Coordinates of C-alpha atoms in Angstrom, one line a residue:
M11 CA 134.4 85.9 54.6
Q12 CA 135.2 88.5 57.5
S13 CA 139.0 89.8 57.7
I14 CA 140.6 90.5 61.5
T15 CA 143.7 91.4 63.8
P16 CA 144.3 88.1 65.5
S17 CA 146.9 89.9 67.9
S18 CA 144.5 90.1 70.5
I19 CA 142.2 87.5 69.5
D20 CA 142.3 83.8 71.1
L21 CA 140.2 82.5 68.1
K22 CA 140.1 78.8 69.3
S23 CA 138.3 79.9 72.8
L24 CA 136.1 82.0 70.3
M25 CA 135.3 79.2 68.1
R26 CA 134.6 77.0 70.9
T27 CA 132.3 80.0 72.8
A28 CA 130.8 81.9 70.0
L29 CA 128.9 79.1 67.5
P30 CA 126.1 76.8 68.5
P31 CA 126.4 72.6 67.6
G32 CA 126.5 72.2 63.9
L33 CA 128.4 75.2 63.2
G34 CA 132.0 75.3 62.1
L35 CA 134.9 77.8 61.7
T36 CA 137.4 77.6 59.5
H37 CA 140.9 79.6 58.9
H38 CA 143.4 80.5 56.4
R39 CA 146.7 82.0 57.5
V40 CA 147.4 84.3 54.3
G41 CA 150.0 86.4 55.8
P42 CA 152.0 87.0 58.6
S43 CA 149.3 89.6 59.9
R44 CA 146.2 88.4 58.4
V45 CA 144.0 85.6 59.1
L46 CA 140.9 84.9 57.3
I47 CA 137.5 83.2 59.1
Q48 CA 135.2 82.1 57.0
C49 CA 132.3 81.0 59.0
V50 CA 130.6 77.3 57.7
S51 CA 127.3 76.1 58.5
R52 CA 126.9 72.3 59.1
F53 CA 123.7 70.7 58.7
D54 CA 122.3 69.2 62.1
S55 CA 120.4 65.8 61.2
A56 CA 119.3 65.8 64.7
N57 CA 117.1 68.6 64.4
V58 CA 114.9 67.4 61.3
N59 CA 113.8 64.2 59.7
A60 CA 116.2 62.4 56.7
N61 CA 113.2 63.3 54.0
A62 CA 113.5 67.2 55.0
S63 CA 117.3 67.2 54.9
A64 CA 117.3 66.0 51.5
A65 CA 115.1 68.4 50.6
S66 CA 116.5 71.2 52.5
G67 CA 119.8 70.9 53.4
G68 CA 121.7 73.4 55.7
F69 CA 124.1 76.6 54.7
N70 CA 126.4 75.8 51.9
A71 CA 128.9 78.2 51.5
G72 CA 130.3 77.2 48.3
A73 CA 126.8 76.6 46.6
G74 CA 125.0 79.5 48.3
H75 CA 121.8 77.2 49.4
V76 CA 120.0 78.5 52.8
G77 CA 118.4 75.9 55.1
G78 CA 116.3 75.1 58.2
V79 CA 119.8 76.5 60.4
R80 CA 119.9 79.9 58.6
Y81 CA 119.1 81.8 61.4
D82 CA 121.4 80.0 63.9
W83 CA 124.2 80.6 61.4
Q84 CA 123.3 84.3 61.2
S85 CA 122.7 84.5 65.3
S86 CA 126.0 82.8 65.3
C87 CA 128.0 85.6 63.3
A88 CA 126.6 88.2 65.2
I89 CA 128.0 86.5 68.6
L90 CA 131.4 86.3 66.8
A91 CA 131.4 90.0 65.5
S92 CA 129.9 90.7 69.2
K93 CA 133.0 88.8 70.7
V94 CA 135.8 90.5 68.6
V95 CA 134.7 93.7 69.1
S96 CA 134.8 93.1 73.0
Q97 CA 137.7 91.6 73.3
Q98 CA 139.3 94.2 71.7
P99 CA 141.7 96.9 73.8
D100 CA 139.7 100.2 74.4
N101 CA 142.2 102.0 71.9
E102 CA 141.2 99.2 69.5
K103 CA 137.4 99.8 69.6
N104 CA 137.6 103.4 69.7
G105 CA 140.1 103.6 66.9
G106 CA 141.7 106.8 68.6
V107 CA 138.6 109.0 67.5
A108 CA 136.3 110.9 69.7
D109 CA 133.8 109.2 72.1
G110 CA 130.8 108.3 70.1
I111 CA 132.1 107.3 67.3
T112 CA 132.8 103.2 67.1
A113 CA 135.6 101.5 64.7
V114 CA 135.1 98.1 63.2
N115 CA 138.7 96.7 62.3
G116 CA 140.9 100.5 63.6
H117 CA 138.8 102.2 60.7
P118 CA 136.1 105.0 62.3
T119 CA 132.4 104.2 61.1
L120 CA 130.4 107.4 61.4
D121 CA 126.8 106.0 60.3
L122 CA 126.2 103.6 63.0
V123 CA 122.8 104.9 64.3
P124 CA 122.7 104.4 68.5
V125 CA 119.7 102.5 69.5
K126 CA 119.2 104.8 71.9
E127 CA 118.9 108.0 69.6
A128 CA 116.7 106.0 67.2
K129 CA 112.8 107.2 67.4
S130 CA 111.3 104.6 65.2
P131 CA 112.5 101.0 63.2
S132 CA 112.1 102.6 60.1
A133 CA 115.3 104.8 61.3
L134 CA 117.8 101.8 61.9
P135 CA 119.9 100.2 58.9
K136 CA 118.5 98.3 57.4
P137 CA 120.0 94.5 56.7
L138 CA 120.9 93.5 53.6
S139 CA 118.7 90.7 51.9
I140 CA 119.5 88.4 49.1
A141 CA 118.3 90.8 46.4
D142 CA 121.5 93.0 47.3
L143 CA 123.9 90.8 46.6
S144 CA 122.2 88.9 43.4
P145 CA 123.6 90.2 40.2
A146 CA 121.8 93.0 38.3
P147 CA 118.5 92.5 37.2
M148 CA 117.8 91.1 33.6
H149 CA 115.1 93.1 32.8
G150 CA 116.1 96.8 33.0
S151 CA 115.3 97.5 36.9
E152 CA 117.7 100.2 37.5
L153 CA 120.3 99.5 35.0
R154 CA 122.2 102.1 33.6
V155 CA 122.3 101.6 29.8
A156 CA 124.9 103.5 27.6
Y157 CA 123.6 104.3 23.9
Q158 CA 124.9 106.5 20.8
G159 CA 123.2 110.1 20.6
V160 CA 121.4 112.2 22.8
P161 CA 118.1 112.1 24.1
G162 CA 115.4 111.4 21.0
A163 CA 117.2 109.3 19.4
Y164 CA 116.3 105.7 18.0
S165 CA 119.0 104.2 20.6
E166 CA 117.4 105.5 23.1
A167 CA 114.3 103.9 22.4
A168 CA 116.0 100.6 21.7
A169 CA 117.0 101.1 24.8
G170 CA 114.3 101.5 26.7
K171 CA 112.8 98.7 25.0
A172 CA 115.6 96.0 26.0
Y173 CA 115.6 97.9 29.5
P174 CA 111.7 99.4 30.2
K175 CA 113.0 100.8 33.9
C176 CA 116.8 101.6 33.1
E177 CA 118.7 104.7 33.5
A178 CA 119.6 105.5 29.6
I179 CA 122.9 107.4 29.3
P180 CA 124.2 109.2 26.2
C181 CA 126.9 108.8 25.1
D182 CA 128.4 110.7 21.6
Q183 CA 129.9 107.9 20.1
F184 CA 129.7 104.7 19.4
E185 CA 133.3 103.4 21.7
V186 CA 132.4 105.6 24.0
A187 CA 129.8 103.6 24.7
F188 CA 131.7 100.5 24.7
Q189 CA 133.9 102.5 27.3
A190 CA 131.5 103.2 29.7
V191 CA 130.1 99.5 30.1
E192 CA 133.9 98.5 30.6
L193 CA 134.7 101.3 33.3
W194 CA 131.9 100.4 35.1
I195 CA 130.4 103.6 34.2
A196 CA 127.2 101.6 32.8
D197 CA 126.0 98.3 33.4
R198 CA 125.2 97.7 29.6
A199 CA 125.1 99.0 26.3
V200 CA 122.5 99.1 23.3
L201 CA 123.7 99.9 20.0
P202 CA 122.9 99.0 16.3
V203 CA 124.6 96.4 14.2
E204 CA 122.3 96.3 11.3
N205 CA 119.3 98.1 9.4
S206 CA 116.5 96.0 6.8
L207 CA 117.5 98.7 4.6
G208 CA 121.2 100.7 5.1
G209 CA 122.5 97.1 6.0
S210 CA 125.6 96.7 9.0
I211 CA 126.6 99.3 11.0
H212 CA 130.8 98.4 10.1
R213 CA 131.9 100.5 13.0
N214 CA 130.5 98.8 15.9
Y215 CA 131.4 95.1 14.2
D216 CA 135.0 96.5 14.4
L217 CA 134.4 97.3 17.5
L218 CA 132.9 94.3 18.8
L219 CA 136.1 92.9 18.1
R220 CA 138.5 95.1 19.6
H221 CA 136.7 95.0 22.8
R222 CA 135.9 92.2 25.4
L223 CA 132.2 92.6 25.6
H224 CA 129.5 90.3 25.2
I225 CA 126.7 90.0 23.5
V226 CA 123.5 89.3 26.0
G227 CA 120.4 90.1 24.3
E228 CA 118.8 91.6 20.9
V229 CA 115.9 94.0 20.3
Q230 CA 114.4 95.0 16.6
L231 CA 113.0 98.4 16.6
P232 CA 111.2 99.7 14.0
V233 CA 112.2 103.2 12.3
H234 CA 109.4 105.3 11.7
H235 CA 111.2 109.1 10.0
C236 CA 109.4 112.2 10.1
L237 CA 110.6 115.4 8.7
L238 CA 110.6 118.2 11.4
A239 CA 111.4 121.6 11.7
L240 CA 110.7 125.1 14.1
P241 CA 107.2 126.2 15.0
G242 CA 105.9 128.5 12.0
V243 CA 108.2 126.8 9.4
R244 CA 106.4 125.6 6.1
K245 CA 108.3 123.1 3.5
E246 CA 108.6 125.6 0.8
Y247 CA 110.8 127.8 2.9
L248 CA 113.2 124.8 3.6
T249 CA 116.5 124.7 2.0
R250 CA 118.1 122.2 3.8
V251 CA 117.8 118.7 5.3
I252 CA 119.7 117.6 8.3
S253 CA 120.0 113.8 9.6
H254 CA 122.2 110.5 9.9
P255 CA 123.3 109.2 6.6
Q256 CA 121.0 106.5 7.0
A257 CA 118.2 108.4 8.0
L258 CA 118.5 110.4 4.6
S259 CA 118.8 107.4 2.4
Q260 CA 115.8 105.7 3.8
C261 CA 114.0 108.6 3.1
E262 CA 115.0 109.5 -0.4
H263 CA 112.7 109.1 -2.6
T264 CA 109.9 110.4 0.0
L265 CA 111.6 113.8 -0.1
T266 CA 111.8 113.8 -3.8
K267 CA 108.5 112.7 -4.3
M268 CA 107.7 115.9 -1.9
G269 CA 108.9 118.2 -4.2
L270 CA 111.7 119.6 -1.8
N271 CA 114.5 120.9 -3.9
V272 CA 116.8 120.9 -0.8
A273 CA 120.5 119.7 0.0
R274 CA 121.2 117.2 2.4
E275 CA 123.6 117.3 5.1
A276 CA 124.7 114.6 7.6
V277 CA 125.2 114.8 11.2
D278 CA 126.5 112.1 13.5
D279 CA 122.7 111.0 14.7
T280 CA 119.1 111.8 14.0
A281 CA 117.7 113.8 17.0
G282 CA 121.3 115.8 17.4
A283 CA 120.1 116.8 14.1
A284 CA 116.6 118.3 15.6
E285 CA 118.7 119.3 18.5
Y286 CA 121.0 121.4 16.5
I287 CA 118.2 122.9 14.8
A288 CA 116.5 123.9 18.1
M289 CA 119.3 125.5 19.5
N290 CA 120.2 127.5 16.7
N291 CA 116.5 128.6 15.7
L292 CA 117.4 127.5 12.2
R293 CA 114.0 128.2 10.1
D294 CA 115.6 127.5 6.7
T295 CA 116.6 123.8 8.2
A296 CA 114.4 120.3 8.3
A297 CA 115.8 117.3 10.0
I298 CA 114.6 114.1 9.8
A299 CA 114.0 112.3 13.2
S300 CA 111.8 110.6 15.8
V301 CA 108.5 111.6 17.0
R302 CA 110.4 112.3 20.3
A303 CA 112.7 114.5 19.3
A304 CA 109.8 116.6 18.5
E305 CA 108.4 116.6 21.4
L306 CA 111.8 117.1 23.0
Y307 CA 113.5 119.8 21.2
G308 CA 109.8 121.4 20.6
L309 CA 109.6 121.2 16.6
Q310 CA 106.7 120.7 14.4
I311 CA 106.2 117.8 12.4
L312 CA 106.2 118.6 8.6
A313 CA 105.6 115.2 7.2
D314 CA 105.0 112.3 9.3
G315 CA 106.1 108.5 8.2
I316 CA 108.3 109.3 5.4
Q317 CA 110.4 106.2 5.2
D318 CA 110.9 104.9 1.5
D319 CA 110.0 101.3 3.0
T320 CA 107.6 100.7 6.0
G321 CA 109.1 97.6 6.6
N322 CA 112.2 99.7 8.0
V323 CA 113.8 97.9 11.2
T324 CA 116.8 98.7 12.9
R325 CA 118.4 95.5 15.2
F326 CA 120.1 96.4 18.3
V327 CA 122.7 94.2 20.3
M328 CA 122.9 94.2 24.1
L329 CA 126.1 94.4 25.8
A330 CA 127.4 93.3 29.2
R331 CA 130.7 93.0 30.8
E332 CA 129.8 89.1 31.5
P333 CA 128.3 86.8 29.2
I334 CA 125.2 85.2 30.2
I335 CA 123.9 81.3 30.6
P336 CA 122.7 80.0 27.3
R337 CA 119.7 77.8 27.9
T338 CA 117.7 75.5 25.2
D339 CA 114.2 76.7 26.8
R340 CA 113.5 79.4 24.7
P341 CA 115.2 80.4 20.6
F342 CA 118.6 81.5 20.9
K343 CA 121.1 83.1 18.9
T344 CA 124.6 82.6 19.0
S345 CA 127.3 85.2 16.9
I346 CA 130.8 84.2 16.4
V347 CA 133.8 85.5 14.6
F348 CA 136.4 83.8 13.1
A349 CA 139.3 84.0 10.0
H350 CA 142.2 81.9 8.7
D351 CA 145.9 82.1 7.5
K352 CA 144.9 80.9 4.2
G353 CA 142.3 83.4 3.7
T354 CA 138.8 83.1 2.5
S355 CA 139.3 79.2 0.6
V356 CA 138.0 77.8 4.3
L357 CA 134.7 79.4 4.2
F358 CA 132.7 76.7 2.7
K359 CA 133.8 74.4 4.9
V360 CA 133.1 76.2 8.0
L361 CA 129.3 77.0 6.8
S362 CA 129.1 72.9 5.7
A363 CA 129.6 72.3 9.2
F364 CA 126.3 74.3 10.0
A365 CA 124.6 73.1 7.4
F366 CA 125.1 69.2 8.4
R367 CA 123.4 70.3 11.8
N368 CA 120.4 71.9 10.5
I369 CA 121.7 74.9 11.9
S370 CA 120.3 77.9 10.1
L371 CA 122.5 81.2 9.7
T372 CA 120.7 84.7 10.2
K373 CA 123.7 86.7 9.2
I374 CA 127.0 86.6 7.8
E375 CA 129.2 89.4 7.0
S376 CA 132.8 90.1 6.0
R377 CA 135.2 93.0 7.5
P378 CA 138.7 93.8 6.8
H379 CA 141.2 91.9 8.6
R380 CA 143.2 95.0 9.9
N381 CA 146.4 92.7 11.6
R382 CA 147.2 91.4 8.0
P383 CA 144.8 93.5 5.2
I384 CA 146.8 91.9 2.0
R385 CA 147.9 88.5 1.7
L386 CA 150.8 88.1 -1.0
V387 CA 151.2 84.5 -2.5
D388 CA 154.5 84.3 -4.7
D389 CA 154.0 82.3 -8.1
A390 CA 157.5 82.0 -9.9
N391 CA 155.6 82.1 -13.3
V392 CA 153.0 84.7 -12.9
G393 CA 154.0 86.6 -10.3
T394 CA 153.0 87.7 -7.2
A395 CA 149.4 87.6 -6.0
K396 CA 147.9 90.0 -3.6
H397 CA 144.7 88.7 -1.5
F398 CA 142.6 90.4 0.7
E399 CA 142.2 88.9 4.2
Y400 CA 138.8 89.2 5.8
M401 CA 137.0 89.0 9.4
F402 CA 133.6 86.7 9.0
Y403 CA 130.8 87.7 11.5
V404 CA 128.6 84.9 11.4
D405 CA 124.6 84.8 13.6
F406 CA 123.0 81.7 13.6
E407 CA 120.0 80.1 15.2
A408 CA 121.2 77.8 18.2
S409 CA 121.9 78.0 21.8
M410 CA 125.9 77.3 23.0
A411 CA 123.7 74.8 24.9
E412 CA 122.9 72.3 22.5
V413 CA 125.0 70.1 21.9
R414 CA 124.5 70.4 17.6
A415 CA 125.9 73.6 18.4
Q416 CA 128.8 72.7 20.4
N417 CA 130.3 70.0 17.7
A418 CA 129.5 72.5 15.0
L419 CA 131.8 75.1 16.7
A420 CA 134.5 72.5 17.6
E421 CA 134.2 71.2 13.8
V422 CA 134.6 75.2 12.7
Q423 CA 137.9 75.3 15.0
E424 CA 139.6 72.8 13.1
F425 CA 139.4 74.9 9.8
T426 CA 140.0 78.8 11.2
S427 CA 143.3 79.8 12.9
F428 CA 140.7 82.2 15.3
L429 CA 137.1 81.9 16.7
R430 CA 135.8 84.1 19.2
V431 CA 132.3 83.1 20.4
L432 CA 130.7 87.0 21.0
G433 CA 127.5 86.1 22.4
S434 CA 124.9 83.2 22.9
Y435 CA 121.5 84.8 23.7
P436 CA 117.9 85.2 23.3
M437 CA 116.6 86.1 19.8
D438 CA 113.7 89.2 19.9
M439 CA 110.7 87.1 19.5
T440 CA 108.0 90.3 20.2
P441 CA 105.5 91.3 18.0
W442 CA 106.3 94.3 15.5
S443 CA 104.0 96.6 13.7
P444 CA 105.6 98.3 10.6
S445 CA 103.1 101.1 11.3
R446 CA 104.8 103.0 14.1
E447 CA 107.5 103.4 15.8
E448 CA 107.9 101.4 19.1

């Protein structure tokens, strides 16, 4: 669609002279001084046989299909553009700027390369391709992915696993990562929601409800903790160990077995602890972080694999501004959140909607209902009862493209006062080895 000024252009003659057979031009007046021009290609059945026309078709402006008259359509658009410029007065062509600078619709364009000055075809502007107009690639090519922490954090590793060719953008808080995607600073966010030992990351569950991003995938990352310190520091010289609270709890027994009589101090993230030691040259302090953090900040590894359980896995979700289209050709998972005005009494009915349809639940999490945390029930005989109100987060193994999942949610909606689908996305089915961090 192209917007032009119709003051000096005869649209009817332009349509008759610019377009070859099979092409049409539709225009809609949207204001007193603007006309929207839309070039539409119609398939010419005289040039191809009936079978080919059924298979290829023409260029459909609504669906975006390109057929046998694609090059005719492109040529006609070029003719149309040249006639628009040629029929404008000289002062409109130049837009009142210096000679040699072309103006389009009155706006000077400074990046046009005259053909006579181009030394080689490579110096000319490249035409747009379908890839330039398509959505962002699904496998991380040139995507900007926000994560919480600093370089070397496990969240950065998860972002790299989810989108191998991405540009990782560190954020100091979880909410900043959400806002980075909403403000188009980042294309995706990869954030942790649960750990096999530490449980759920409640902060991110609350943020999922507060923000309007969609879950478009998940990735599970094995956690491989190391005890890091400055080069030359020995374990017996340590007086404290710093790291993320969950990392400290996941290594509690191992630290005790090592005979370390040290204080445990919590910081925002694991890699941040390593960075803090390196920047402040702390020779009495060690950090619990990843191997990559040791490499980035020049620390030595005093002990490798100090997590209490080798089955230490963190699950991350990938967030985007738009949801993906659910499919049925691979395992999918769907995440929802719901609540009810009458409290938790309907939870059994909600869960039965999935059980009757043989839909497996992979997680159920309750969080306080922040808008109404307490529900009061008055009884003239016994007094006033106070009930805590909760929001329920549920993950189940089914795609929203499946009829059984659609029917289950239709039944759930009958029992709830609030229901929201956070996302329907492919499950992480990649092989996993608990021995090392990926």
